[in-house]
PDB file of C-alpha atoms in Angstrom:
ATOM      1  CA  MET A   1     224.269 -11.471 138.389  1.00 42.00           C
ATOM      2  CA  ASN A   2     224.887 -15.213 138.563  1.00 47.00           C
ATOM      3  CA  ASP A   3     222.977 -17.190 135.879  1.00 52.00           C
ATOM      4  CA  VAL A   4     222.022 -20.302 137.709  1.00 58.00           C
ATOM      5  CA  THR A   5     220.916 -21.880 134.435  1.00 54.00           C
ATOM      6  CA  GLY A   6     224.491 -22.292 133.292  1.00 51.00           C
ATOM      7  CA  SER A   7     224.882 -25.480 135.431  1.00 54.00           C
ATOM      8  CA  PHE A   8     221.680 -26.809 133.656  1.00 56.00           C
ATOM      9  CA  GLU A   9     221.483 -25.563 130.177  1.00 70.00           C
ATOM     10  CA  GLU A  10     223.159 -22.901 127.844  1.00 78.00           C
ATOM     11  CA  PRO A  11     221.272 -19.647 127.345  1.00 84.00           C
ATOM     12  CA  TYR A  12     218.932 -19.841 124.347  1.00 89.00           C
ATOM     13  CA  GLU A  13     218.695 -17.335 121.511  1.00 94.00           C
ATOM     14  CA  TYR A  14     215.735 -15.277 122.825  1.00 94.00           C
ATOM     15  CA  GLN A  15     217.229 -15.147 126.328  1.00 94.00           C
ATOM     16  CA  LYS A  16     220.454 -13.762 124.768  1.00 94.00           C
ATOM     17  CA  LEU A  17     218.318 -11.211 122.758  1.00 94.00           C
ATOM     18  CA  LEU A  18     216.403  -9.965 125.740  1.00 96.00           C
ATOM     19  CA  GLY A  19     219.522 -10.119 128.039  1.00 96.00           C
ATOM     20  CA  TYR A  20     218.061 -11.636 131.233  1.00 96.00           C
ATOM     21  CA  ASN A  21     219.541 -14.069 133.587  1.00 94.00           C
ATOM     22  CA  VAL A  22     217.842 -16.844 135.710  1.00 93.00           C
ATOM     23  CA  THR A  23     219.035 -15.852 139.197  1.00 93.00           C
ATOM     24  CA  ALA A  24     216.938 -18.472 141.258  1.00 94.00           C
ATOM     25  CA  TRP A  25     215.473 -21.755 140.231  1.00 93.00           C
ATOM     26  CA  ALA A  26     214.149 -24.550 142.344  1.00 94.00           C
ATOM     27  CA  GLU A  27     211.061 -26.789 142.493  1.00 95.00           C
ATOM     28  CA  GLY A  28     207.900 -24.681 141.809  1.00 97.00           C
ATOM     29  CA  LYS A  29     209.584 -21.358 141.530  1.00 97.00           C
ATOM     30  CA  ALA A  30     211.952 -19.195 139.449  1.00 96.00           C
ATOM     31  CA  THR A  31     213.457 -15.672 139.421  1.00 97.00           C
ATOM     32  CA  LEU A  32     214.864 -13.834 136.326  1.00 97.00           C
ATOM     33  CA  GLU A  33     216.557 -10.449 136.348  1.00 97.00           C
ATOM     34  CA  MET A  34     217.136  -8.100 133.293  1.00 98.00           C
ATOM     35  CA  PRO A  35     218.787  -4.798 133.112  1.00 98.00           C
ATOM     36  CA  LEU A  36     216.790  -2.249 131.030  1.00 97.00           C
ATOM     37  CA  GLU A  37     218.461  -1.113 127.868  1.00 96.00           C
ATOM     38  CA  ALA A  38     217.396   1.173 125.050  1.00 96.00           C
ATOM     39  CA  LYS A  39     216.648  -1.971 123.015  1.00 96.00           C
ATOM     40  CA  HIS A  40     213.731  -2.915 125.349  1.00 97.00           C
ATOM     41  CA  GLY A  41     211.951   0.472 124.584  1.00 95.00           C
ATOM     42  CA  ASN A  42     208.735   1.301 122.687  1.00 95.00           C
ATOM     43  CA  ARG A  43     208.441   4.364 120.599  1.00 95.00           C
ATOM     44  CA  TYR A  44     207.882   6.621 123.744  1.00 94.00           C
ATOM     45  CA  GLY A  45     211.221   5.134 125.405  1.00 92.00           C
ATOM     46  CA  LEU A  46     209.479   3.237 127.978  1.00 92.00           C
ATOM     47  CA  PRO A  47     210.106  -0.687 128.345  1.00 95.00           C
ATOM     48  CA  HIS A  48     207.724  -2.385 125.819  1.00 97.00           C
ATOM     49  CA  GLY A  49     204.865  -4.353 127.297  1.00 97.00           C
ATOM     50  CA  GLY A  50     206.016  -7.362 125.235  1.00 97.00           C
ATOM     51  CA  VAL A  51     209.244  -7.431 127.132  1.00 98.00           C
ATOM     52  CA  HIS A  52     207.202  -7.463 130.357  1.00 98.00           C
ATOM     53  CA  ALA A  53     205.112 -10.379 129.036  1.00 99.00           C
ATOM     54  CA  SER A  54     208.187 -12.231 127.947  1.00 98.00           C
ATOM     55  CA  LEU A  55     209.799 -12.048 131.361  1.00 99.00           C
ATOM     56  CA  LEU A  56     206.512 -13.136 133.165  1.00 99.00           C
ATOM     57  CA  ASP A  57     206.001 -16.067 130.763  1.00 99.00           C
ATOM     58  CA  THR A  58     209.519 -17.295 130.964  1.00 98.00           C
ATOM     59  CA  ALA A  59     209.470 -17.184 134.896  1.00 98.00           C
ATOM     60  CA  MET A  60     206.267 -19.176 134.994  1.00 99.00           C
ATOM     61  CA  GLY A  61     207.672 -21.521 132.433  1.00 98.00           C
ATOM     62  CA  PHE A  62     210.811 -22.181 134.504  1.00 96.00           C
ATOM     63  CA  ALA A  63     208.816 -22.394 137.747  1.00 97.00           C
ATOM     64  CA  GLY A  64     207.153 -25.388 136.374  1.00 97.00           C
ATOM     65  CA  SER A  65     209.979 -27.111 134.560  1.00 95.00           C
ATOM     66  CA  TYR A  66     212.699 -27.623 137.290  1.00 94.00           C
ATOM     67  CA  THR A  67     213.854 -31.158 137.513  1.00 92.00           C
ATOM     68  CA  GLY A  68     217.231 -30.672 139.304  1.00 88.00           C
ATOM     69  CA  ASP A  69     218.848 -33.059 136.601  1.00 85.00           C
ATOM     70  CA  PRO A  70     220.536 -31.418 133.653  1.00 74.00           C
ATOM     71  CA  ASN A  71     220.289 -34.766 131.663  1.00 78.00           C
ATOM     72  CA  ALA A  72     216.499 -34.757 132.096  1.00 84.00           C
ATOM     73  CA  PRO A  73     215.118 -31.279 131.269  1.00 82.00           C
ATOM     74  CA  GLN A  74     211.301 -30.906 131.346  1.00 93.00           C
ATOM     75  CA  LEU A  75     209.957 -28.939 128.550  1.00 95.00           C
ATOM     76  CA  VAL A  76     206.742 -26.851 128.821  1.00 97.00           C
ATOM     77  CA  MET A  77     204.805 -24.711 126.452  1.00 98.00           C
ATOM     78  CA  THR A  78     202.382 -21.960 127.270  1.00 99.00           C
ATOM     79  CA  LEU A  79     198.742 -22.585 126.591  1.00 99.00           C
ATOM     80  CA  SER A  80     197.256 -19.354 127.977  1.00 99.00           C
ATOM     81  CA  MET A  81     198.510 -16.348 129.714  1.00 99.00           C
ATOM     82  CA  THR A  82     196.947 -13.116 131.052  1.00 99.00           C
ATOM     83  CA  VAL A  83     198.883 -10.176 131.940  1.00 99.00           C
ATOM     84  CA  GLN A  84     197.686  -7.138 134.126  1.00 99.00           C
ATOM     85  CA  TYR A  85     199.999  -4.065 133.473  1.00 98.00           C
ATOM     86  CA  LEU A  86     200.000  -1.973 136.658  1.00 98.00           C
ATOM     87  CA  SER A  87     202.810   0.663 136.395  1.00 97.00           C
ATOM     88  CA  ARG A  88     205.914   1.516 134.632  1.00 95.00           C
ATOM     89  CA  PRO A  89     209.441   0.805 136.136  1.00 96.00           C
ATOM     90  CA  LYS A  90     211.164   3.426 138.314  1.00 96.00           C
ATOM     91  CA  GLY A  91     214.586   1.605 138.264  1.00 96.00           C
ATOM     92  CA  LYS A  92     216.823   0.042 135.641  1.00 97.00           C
ATOM     93  CA  LEU A  93     216.543  -3.702 136.692  1.00 98.00           C
ATOM     94  CA  LEU A  94     213.381  -5.833 135.997  1.00 98.00           C
ATOM     95  CA  ILE A  95     212.944  -8.774 138.353  1.00 99.00           C
ATOM     96  CA  ALA A  96     210.213 -11.441 137.477  1.00 99.00           C
ATOM     97  CA  LYS A  97     209.338 -14.040 140.087  1.00 99.00           C
ATOM     98  CA  GLY A  98     207.164 -16.955 138.887  1.00 99.00           C
ATOM     99  CA  TRP A  99     205.737 -19.800 140.943  1.00 99.00           C
ATOM    100  CA  ARG A 100     203.656 -22.936 140.250  1.00 98.00           C
ATOM    101  CA  THR A 101     200.176 -22.865 141.837  1.00 99.00           C
ATOM    102  CA  GLY A 102     198.887 -26.176 140.901  1.00 98.00           C
ATOM    103  CA  GLY A 103     197.986 -28.748 138.196  1.00 97.00           C
ATOM    104  CA  GLY A 104     198.339 -32.235 137.310  1.00 96.00           C
ATOM    105  CA  ARG A 105     200.199 -34.806 135.217  1.00 94.00           C
ATOM    106  CA  LYS A 106     199.808 -32.980 131.904  1.00 97.00           C
ATOM    107  CA  THR A 107     199.303 -29.290 132.693  1.00 98.00           C
ATOM    108  CA  TYR A 108     200.204 -26.848 135.552  1.00 99.00           C
ATOM    109  CA  PHE A 109     199.146 -23.341 136.549  1.00 99.00           C
ATOM    110  CA  ALA A 110     201.450 -20.550 137.539  1.00 99.00           C
ATOM    111  CA  ASP A 111     201.386 -16.914 138.638  1.00 99.00           C
ATOM    112  CA  ALA A 112     204.287 -14.428 138.239  1.00 99.00           C
ATOM    113  CA  GLU A 113     204.973 -10.830 139.276  1.00 99.00           C
ATOM    114  CA  LEU A 114     207.362  -8.188 137.582  1.00 99.00           C
ATOM    115  CA  CYS A 115     209.095  -5.564 139.819  1.00 99.00           C
ATOM    116  CA  ASP A 116     212.020  -3.328 139.593  1.00 98.00           C
ATOM    117  CA  GLU A 117     214.824  -3.014 142.067  1.00 98.00           C
ATOM    118  CA  THR A 118     213.048  -0.208 143.776  1.00 98.00           C
ATOM    119  CA  GLY A 119     210.125  -2.601 144.654  1.00 98.00           C
ATOM    120  CA  GLU A 120     207.687  -0.919 142.158  1.00 98.00           C
ATOM    121  CA  LEU A 121     205.081  -3.728 141.013  1.00 99.00           C
ATOM    122  CA  ILE A 122     204.918  -3.316 137.257  1.00 98.00           C
ATOM    123  CA  ALA A 123     202.826  -6.254 136.136  1.00 99.00           C
ATOM    124  CA  LYS A 124     201.243  -9.525 137.130  1.00 99.00           C
ATOM    125  CA  ALA A 125     200.429 -12.600 135.299  1.00 99.00           C
ATOM    126  CA  THR A 126     198.683 -15.966 135.414  1.00 99.00           C
ATOM    127  CA  GLY A 127     199.028 -18.858 133.065  1.00 99.00           C
ATOM    128  CA  THR A 128     198.318 -22.422 132.069  1.00 99.00           C
ATOM    129  CA  PHE A 129     201.122 -24.485 130.743  1.00 99.00           C
ATOM    130  CA  ARG A 130     201.536 -27.981 129.261  1.00 98.00           C
ATOM    131  CA  TYR A 131     204.347 -30.351 129.797  1.00 98.00           C
ATOM    132  CA  ARG A 132     205.811 -31.636 126.692  1.00 95.00           C
ATOM    133  CA  SER A 133     208.368 -34.143 125.447  1.00 87.00           C
ATOM    134  CA  ARG A 134     211.330 -33.326 122.977  1.00 74.00           C
TER     135      ARG A 134
END
């Protein structure tokens, strides 16, 4: 996998902990991919719902924060997020796709879907985000 964030910013600690890569990032949209590992499991050995929520949240955050200029990053913070858990993965790779759906000067709205490489839809999310300065 090619992490396209490398040309914009270094992976941050939580990204390294989970082990996902940003594989596509453009105005209003982003895609993340993460190979499933044992560390992502709950006590039943299934991927933890918090991992799903993290990927959905991050995909929506990246979708609204693209500037195209590595010297002028746009920071955002999550104001609210709702997740619908639909099924469990059949494959070994999680793919989160987020897109900006609207908003204004200070806040924006986004949706995201989490699938695996087999096409199984695992979860969906919607969120409200606030642009912020450093």
